[in-house]
Each structure stands twice: as C-alpha cells, then as structure tokens.
Amino acid sequence: DADVTQTPRNRITKTGKRIMLECSQTKGHDRMYWYRQDPGLGLRLIYYSFDVKDINKGEISDGYSVSRQAQAKFSLSLESAIPNQTALYFCATSAGADTQYFGPGTRLTVL
Amino acid sequence: GENVEQHPSTLSVQEGDSAVIKCTYSDSASNYFPWYKQELGKRPQLIIDIRSNVGEKKDQRIAVTLNKTAKHFSLHITETQPEDSAVYFCAARPLWGNKLVFGAGTILRVKS
C-alpha cells in the first residue's frame, strides 16, 4: 500500500552501531506499529502507538526504542545493533482497532 | 495473553485443488480474526477477516470459518492457482486488547 512508506528499504550495519528506521503514512490513521519478521516466527510486535503521546511495548521491545514524532511518523531505533537483530522490519497503521496496513518493509542486516 | 498457533507450516497442493490452513487461539475473549497474504518480497496484505458474531465468510475462492467453542478458525482456498503461492498469516485480537497476535505463518505452494 503506497500510503505507508518505510526508509530505508535495505540497510547493512555493524555491531554496536545506532540505526533508525522510519515510517510515514498518509492514511490519516491514529495507530502505528512496528513488527519484526523472522523465518518461522511470523510477525512479532516490537512497539505500538495509539496517538502521538501514547507509546507501548510489544512482546519483543528489548534492544529497541521508538519515537512518534507526529501522527504520520513513527520511528524505530536500535541503540546498539547486534547480529540477532538481523530481520525484516515492518511498520503498520490502523484506524482504531481495525484492519492493519503494512509498509513495504526494511531488510536490516547487522554484521 | 493471547497465543495463536497455525498449521501446517508448509502446504503443497496441485493447481485446482483446495487448501486449508487452520489456526487455534487461546483467549476466548478474542473477537476479530484476520488473514494476511504475503507474496515473496512483498508486504503482508489483508485478504479476508471474520468477527466473532459470524461463523463463516466468503469472498470468491476464499472463505474463513470460525468455531468459537473450539477456539479455532480456518482459511479455505478453492480451485487454487499458482498466484495463490505465498505465506499466509492468521491473527487474533482479544476483545479487551488492542493488538493483533499473529500465527507463525504457512507457506503455500501451488504446483502447476
């Protein structure tokens, strides 16, 4: 869905580096989410936000932080990247608790 | 919290045959059950969903059934085509929660 965008689309970084993944949406949705996808493990929720002043931890938040800069922007940071954070990361948005729309994903490799 | 199990993890069918993917959930309060399809290298996209007040929902070749008593729901794809090959994810949302909990996914391969 072109209304949810993620940057960068691919990133290779080294252990210990700080990295930020960004998500923007033009759908006007209030809720935004960050997921991590690993083979055989499905989509696991890292953080979610129901509005600009609301940030909540998901099931695998350790090692990650987020910032909701505006209703349309939600960033995910890895303060000190480690190899087991190599994964495909998806941002998603929803209007209330309804259908979630996913961004195109960011493939992150930590060497 | 909610836990969703999805089976099988991989499924191969002949073109034209039917495919069934089943998910079980643990929280009896869950009331919303979407199915997402993820093609290779693409983002997950919603293909069908069902709410707890409905037992079955159909959309062309795709249908979803829900058994609240047994706490399981299934995706049925009839007359499969090569373009149905993808990873399929089920999910459940508890009534008092605001998050979707996803199953681990099923890789569907349709052989022509």
Tab-separated table of C-alpha atoms in Angstrom:
chain	number	residue	atom	x	y	z
A	1	ASP	CA	0.000	0.000	0.000
A	2	ALA	CA	1.714	3.178	-1.187
A	3	ASP	CA	0.186	5.161	1.702
A	4	VAL	CA	2.590	3.584	4.186
A	5	THR	CA	6.256	4.098	3.410
A	6	GLN	CA	9.435	2.964	5.123
A	7	THR	CA	13.008	4.183	4.826
A	8	PRO	CA	15.496	2.773	4.239
A	9	ARG	CA	14.346	-0.319	2.365
A	10	ASN	CA	17.623	-2.110	2.937
A	11	ARG	CA	20.367	-1.443	5.433
A	12	ILE	CA	23.607	-3.175	6.325
A	13	THR	CA	25.273	-2.045	9.514
A	14	LYS	CA	27.872	-3.207	12.001
A	15	THR	CA	27.516	-4.463	15.542
A	16	GLY	CA	27.302	-1.623	18.046
A	17	LYS	CA	26.062	0.997	15.603
A	18	ARG	CA	22.939	3.037	16.233
A	19	ILE	CA	20.373	2.842	13.492
A	20	MET	CA	16.965	4.387	12.896
A	21	LEU	CA	14.192	3.041	10.711
A	22	GLU	CA	11.483	5.460	9.693
A	23	CYS	CA	7.830	5.021	8.843
A	24	SER	CA	5.447	7.568	7.358
A	25	GLN	CA	1.786	7.277	6.473
A	26	THR	CA	-0.689	9.404	4.593
A	27	LYS	CA	-3.742	7.355	5.553
A	28	GLY	CA	-4.641	9.575	8.488
A	29	HIS	CA	-4.601	6.603	10.841
A	30	ASP	CA	-4.135	7.148	14.558
A	31	ARG	CA	-2.419	3.857	15.357
A	32	MET	CA	1.039	2.765	14.246
A	33	TYR	CA	3.014	-0.404	14.889
A	34	TRP	CA	6.472	-1.864	14.407
A	35	TYR	CA	6.856	-5.592	13.737
A	36	ARG	CA	9.794	-7.853	13.198
A	37	GLN	CA	9.587	-10.840	10.843
A	38	ASP	CA	11.886	-13.830	11.131
A	39	PRO	CA	11.510	-17.085	9.182
A	40	GLY	CA	9.220	-19.497	11.014
A	41	LEU	CA	8.332	-16.970	13.702
A	42	GLY	CA	5.714	-14.899	11.987
A	43	LEU	CA	5.242	-11.232	12.799
A	44	ARG	CA	6.194	-10.186	16.304
A	45	LEU	CA	5.190	-6.833	17.745
A	46	ILE	CA	8.021	-4.589	18.932
A	47	TYR	CA	6.215	-1.339	19.856
A	48	TYR	CA	2.914	0.307	19.109
A	49	SER	CA	1.428	3.770	19.460
A	50	PHE	CA	-2.206	4.806	19.565
A	51	ASP	CA	-1.506	8.504	19.261
A	52	VAL	CA	1.399	10.944	19.498
A	53	LYS	CA	1.516	10.809	23.296
A	54	ASP	CA	0.985	7.077	23.608
A	55	ILE	CA	3.811	4.526	23.303
A	56	ASN	CA	3.508	0.882	24.330
A	57	LYS	CA	5.898	-2.030	24.424
A	58	GLY	CA	5.113	-5.120	22.433
A	59	GLU	CA	6.318	-8.662	23.018
A	60	ILE	CA	9.943	-8.103	21.953
A	61	SER	CA	10.835	-4.493	22.844
A	62	ASP	CA	14.242	-5.158	24.456
A	63	GLY	CA	17.037	-3.514	22.468
A	64	TYR	CA	14.638	-1.197	20.625
A	65	SER	CA	13.151	2.240	21.194
A	66	VAL	CA	10.596	4.287	19.279
A	67	SER	CA	9.534	7.861	18.716
A	68	ARG	CA	6.166	9.121	17.477
A	69	GLN	CA	7.155	12.488	16.071
A	70	ALA	CA	3.748	13.233	14.601
A	71	GLN	CA	0.568	11.366	13.849
A	72	ALA	CA	2.022	10.378	10.495
A	73	LYS	CA	5.542	9.400	11.603
A	74	PHE	CA	6.788	6.568	13.779
A	75	SER	CA	10.494	5.742	14.039
A	76	LEU	CA	12.202	2.640	15.372
A	77	SER	CA	15.733	2.844	16.775
A	78	LEU	CA	18.291	0.204	17.576
A	79	GLU	CA	20.592	1.883	20.083
A	80	SER	CA	23.404	-0.624	19.690
A	81	ALA	CA	22.697	-3.102	16.932
A	82	ILE	CA	23.579	-6.777	17.384
A	83	PRO	CA	23.597	-9.603	14.812
A	84	ASN	CA	20.433	-11.287	16.135
A	85	GLN	CA	18.524	-8.127	15.221
A	86	THR	CA	19.045	-9.034	11.592
A	87	ALA	CA	15.488	-9.344	10.281
A	88	LEU	CA	12.786	-7.860	8.112
A	89	TYR	CA	11.034	-4.965	9.854
A	90	PHE	CA	7.525	-3.827	9.021
A	91	CYS	CA	5.633	-0.738	10.036
A	92	ALA	CA	1.841	-0.909	10.058
A	93	THR	CA	-1.022	1.509	10.630
A	94	SER	CA	-4.688	1.196	11.523
A	95	ALA	CA	-7.701	3.360	12.151
A	96	GLY	CA	-8.638	2.318	15.656
A	97	ALA	CA	-8.519	-1.416	16.188
A	98	ASP	CA	-9.498	-2.153	12.611
A	99	THR	CA	-7.500	-3.554	9.709
A	100	GLN	CA	-3.758	-3.028	9.792
A	101	TYR	CA	-1.987	-1.838	6.654
A	102	PHE	CA	1.656	-2.691	6.287
A	103	GLY	CA	4.531	-0.744	4.811
A	104	PRO	CA	6.914	-2.330	2.280
A	105	GLY	CA	9.402	-3.450	4.921
A	106	THR	CA	13.036	-2.729	5.759
A	107	ARG	CA	15.569	-5.511	5.453
A	108	LEU	CA	18.216	-4.971	8.134
A	109	THR	CA	21.479	-6.869	8.307
A	110	VAL	CA	23.768	-6.474	11.309
A	111	LEU	CA	27.284	-7.762	10.742
B	1	GLY	CA	-2.147	-13.193	26.894
B	2	GLU	CA	-3.343	-14.432	23.554
B	3	ASN	CA	-1.439	-17.205	21.791
B	4	VAL	CA	-2.103	-18.226	18.195
B	5	GLU	CA	-0.920	-21.492	16.681
B	6	GLN	CA	-1.034	-22.064	12.932
B	7	HIS	CA	-0.849	-25.332	10.994
B	8	PRO	CA	0.593	-26.589	8.765
B	9	SER	CA	3.809	-24.652	8.446
B	10	THR	CA	4.092	-25.651	4.780
B	11	LEU	CA	1.460	-26.897	2.378
B	12	SER	CA	1.849	-28.076	-1.191
B	13	VAL	CA	-1.179	-28.611	-3.397
B	14	GLN	CA	-1.811	-29.290	-7.045
B	15	GLU	CA	-3.301	-26.480	-9.074
B	16	GLY	CA	-7.079	-26.711	-8.921
B	17	ASP	CA	-7.134	-28.485	-5.561
B	18	SER	CA	-8.311	-26.910	-2.312
B	19	ALA	CA	-6.070	-25.704	0.509
B	20	VAL	CA	-6.987	-25.398	4.178
B	21	ILE	CA	-4.963	-23.626	6.852
B	22	LYS	CA	-6.028	-23.832	10.478
B	23	CYS	CA	-5.348	-21.606	13.465
B	24	THR	CA	-6.170	-22.068	17.118
B	25	TYR	CA	-6.275	-19.293	19.690
B	26	SER	CA	-6.161	-19.330	23.475
B	27	ASP	CA	-8.124	-16.270	24.596
B	28	SER	CA	-11.849	-16.928	24.448
B	29	ALA	CA	-12.423	-13.161	24.527
B	30	SER	CA	-10.823	-12.674	21.098
B	31	ASN	CA	-13.333	-11.271	18.650
B	32	TYR	CA	-11.525	-10.391	15.426
B	33	PHE	CA	-9.633	-12.802	13.164
B	34	PRO	CA	-7.922	-11.512	10.005
B	35	TRP	CA	-5.918	-13.435	7.421
B	36	TYR	CA	-2.974	-11.868	5.628
B	37	LYS	CA	-1.211	-12.984	2.457
B	38	GLN	CA	2.439	-12.188	1.892
B	39	GLU	CA	3.877	-12.790	-1.548
B	40	LEU	CA	7.606	-13.234	-1.923
B	41	GLY	CA	9.384	-9.955	-1.219
B	42	LYS	CA	6.143	-8.103	-0.575
B	43	ARG	CA	4.274	-6.753	2.417
B	44	PRO	CA	1.503	-8.695	4.196
B	45	GLN	CA	-1.922	-7.737	2.880
B	46	LEU	CA	-5.322	-8.472	4.332
B	47	ILE	CA	-7.294	-10.960	2.245
B	48	ILE	CA	-10.250	-11.723	4.480
B	49	ASP	CA	-11.339	-11.318	8.082
B	50	ILE	CA	-14.113	-12.541	10.353
B	51	ARG	CA	-15.618	-11.311	13.578
B	52	SER	CA	-16.852	-13.461	16.425
B	53	ASN	CA	-20.522	-12.867	15.693
B	54	VAL	CA	-20.177	-14.635	12.335
B	55	GLY	CA	-19.462	-18.306	11.667
B	56	GLU	CA	-18.367	-18.103	8.047
B	57	LYS	CA	-17.422	-15.534	5.461
B	58	LYS	CA	-16.701	-15.972	1.759
B	59	ASP	CA	-15.042	-13.876	-0.895
B	60	GLN	CA	-14.875	-15.594	-4.278
B	61	ARG	CA	-12.445	-18.537	-3.894
B	62	ILE	CA	-11.547	-17.688	-0.306
B	63	ALA	CA	-13.542	-18.482	2.808
B	64	VAL	CA	-12.928	-18.334	6.520
B	65	THR	CA	-14.762	-20.356	9.161
B	66	LEU	CA	-14.799	-19.733	12.887
B	67	ASN	CA	-15.569	-22.207	15.665
B	68	LYS	CA	-15.739	-20.204	18.882
B	69	THR	CA	-16.394	-23.234	21.065
B	70	ALA	CA	-13.248	-24.989	19.893
B	71	LYS	CA	-11.375	-21.695	19.540
B	72	HIS	CA	-10.186	-22.272	16.041
B	73	PHE	CA	-10.618	-20.651	12.650
B	74	SER	CA	-9.612	-21.800	9.205
B	75	LEU	CA	-8.825	-20.374	5.793
B	76	HIS	CA	-10.159	-22.270	2.807
B	77	ILE	CA	-8.921	-21.609	-0.716
B	78	THR	CA	-10.715	-23.433	-3.501
B	79	GLU	CA	-9.544	-24.010	-7.082
B	80	THR	CA	-6.021	-22.970	-6.198
B	81	GLN	CA	-3.919	-21.175	-8.780
B	82	PRO	CA	-0.156	-20.585	-8.986
B	83	GLU	CA	-0.652	-16.980	-7.894
B	84	ASP	CA	-2.036	-18.266	-4.595
B	85	SER	CA	1.510	-19.362	-3.717
B	86	ALA	CA	2.546	-17.182	-0.765
B	87	VAL	CA	2.905	-17.118	3.003
B	88	TYR	CA	-0.396	-16.851	4.836
B	89	PHE	CA	-0.702	-15.482	8.370
B	90	CYS	CA	-3.658	-15.729	10.685
B	91	ALA	CA	-4.125	-13.375	13.625
B	92	ALA	CA	-6.430	-12.843	16.586
B	93	ARG	CA	-7.341	-9.768	18.584
B	94	PRO	CA	-8.611	-10.089	22.158
B	95	LEU	CA	-11.772	-8.189	22.978
B	96	TRP	CA	-10.060	-6.048	25.593
B	97	GLY	CA	-6.747	-5.788	23.808
B	98	ASN	CA	-5.667	-3.518	21.061
B	99	LYS	CA	-3.071	-5.653	19.404
B	100	LEU	CA	-3.130	-8.398	16.845
B	101	VAL	CA	-1.335	-11.618	17.743
B	102	PHE	CA	-0.092	-13.437	14.640
B	103	GLY	CA	0.432	-17.089	13.917
B	104	ALA	CA	3.823	-18.239	12.640
B	105	GLY	CA	2.663	-18.443	9.035
B	106	THR	CA	2.014	-21.132	6.417
B	107	ILE	CA	3.994	-21.383	3.189
B	108	LEU	CA	1.550	-22.431	0.470
B	109	ARG	CA	2.934	-23.785	-2.774
B	110	VAL	CA	0.599	-24.424	-5.671
B	111	LYS	CA	2.142	-26.764	-8.219
B	112	SER	CA	1.083	-26.427	-11.820
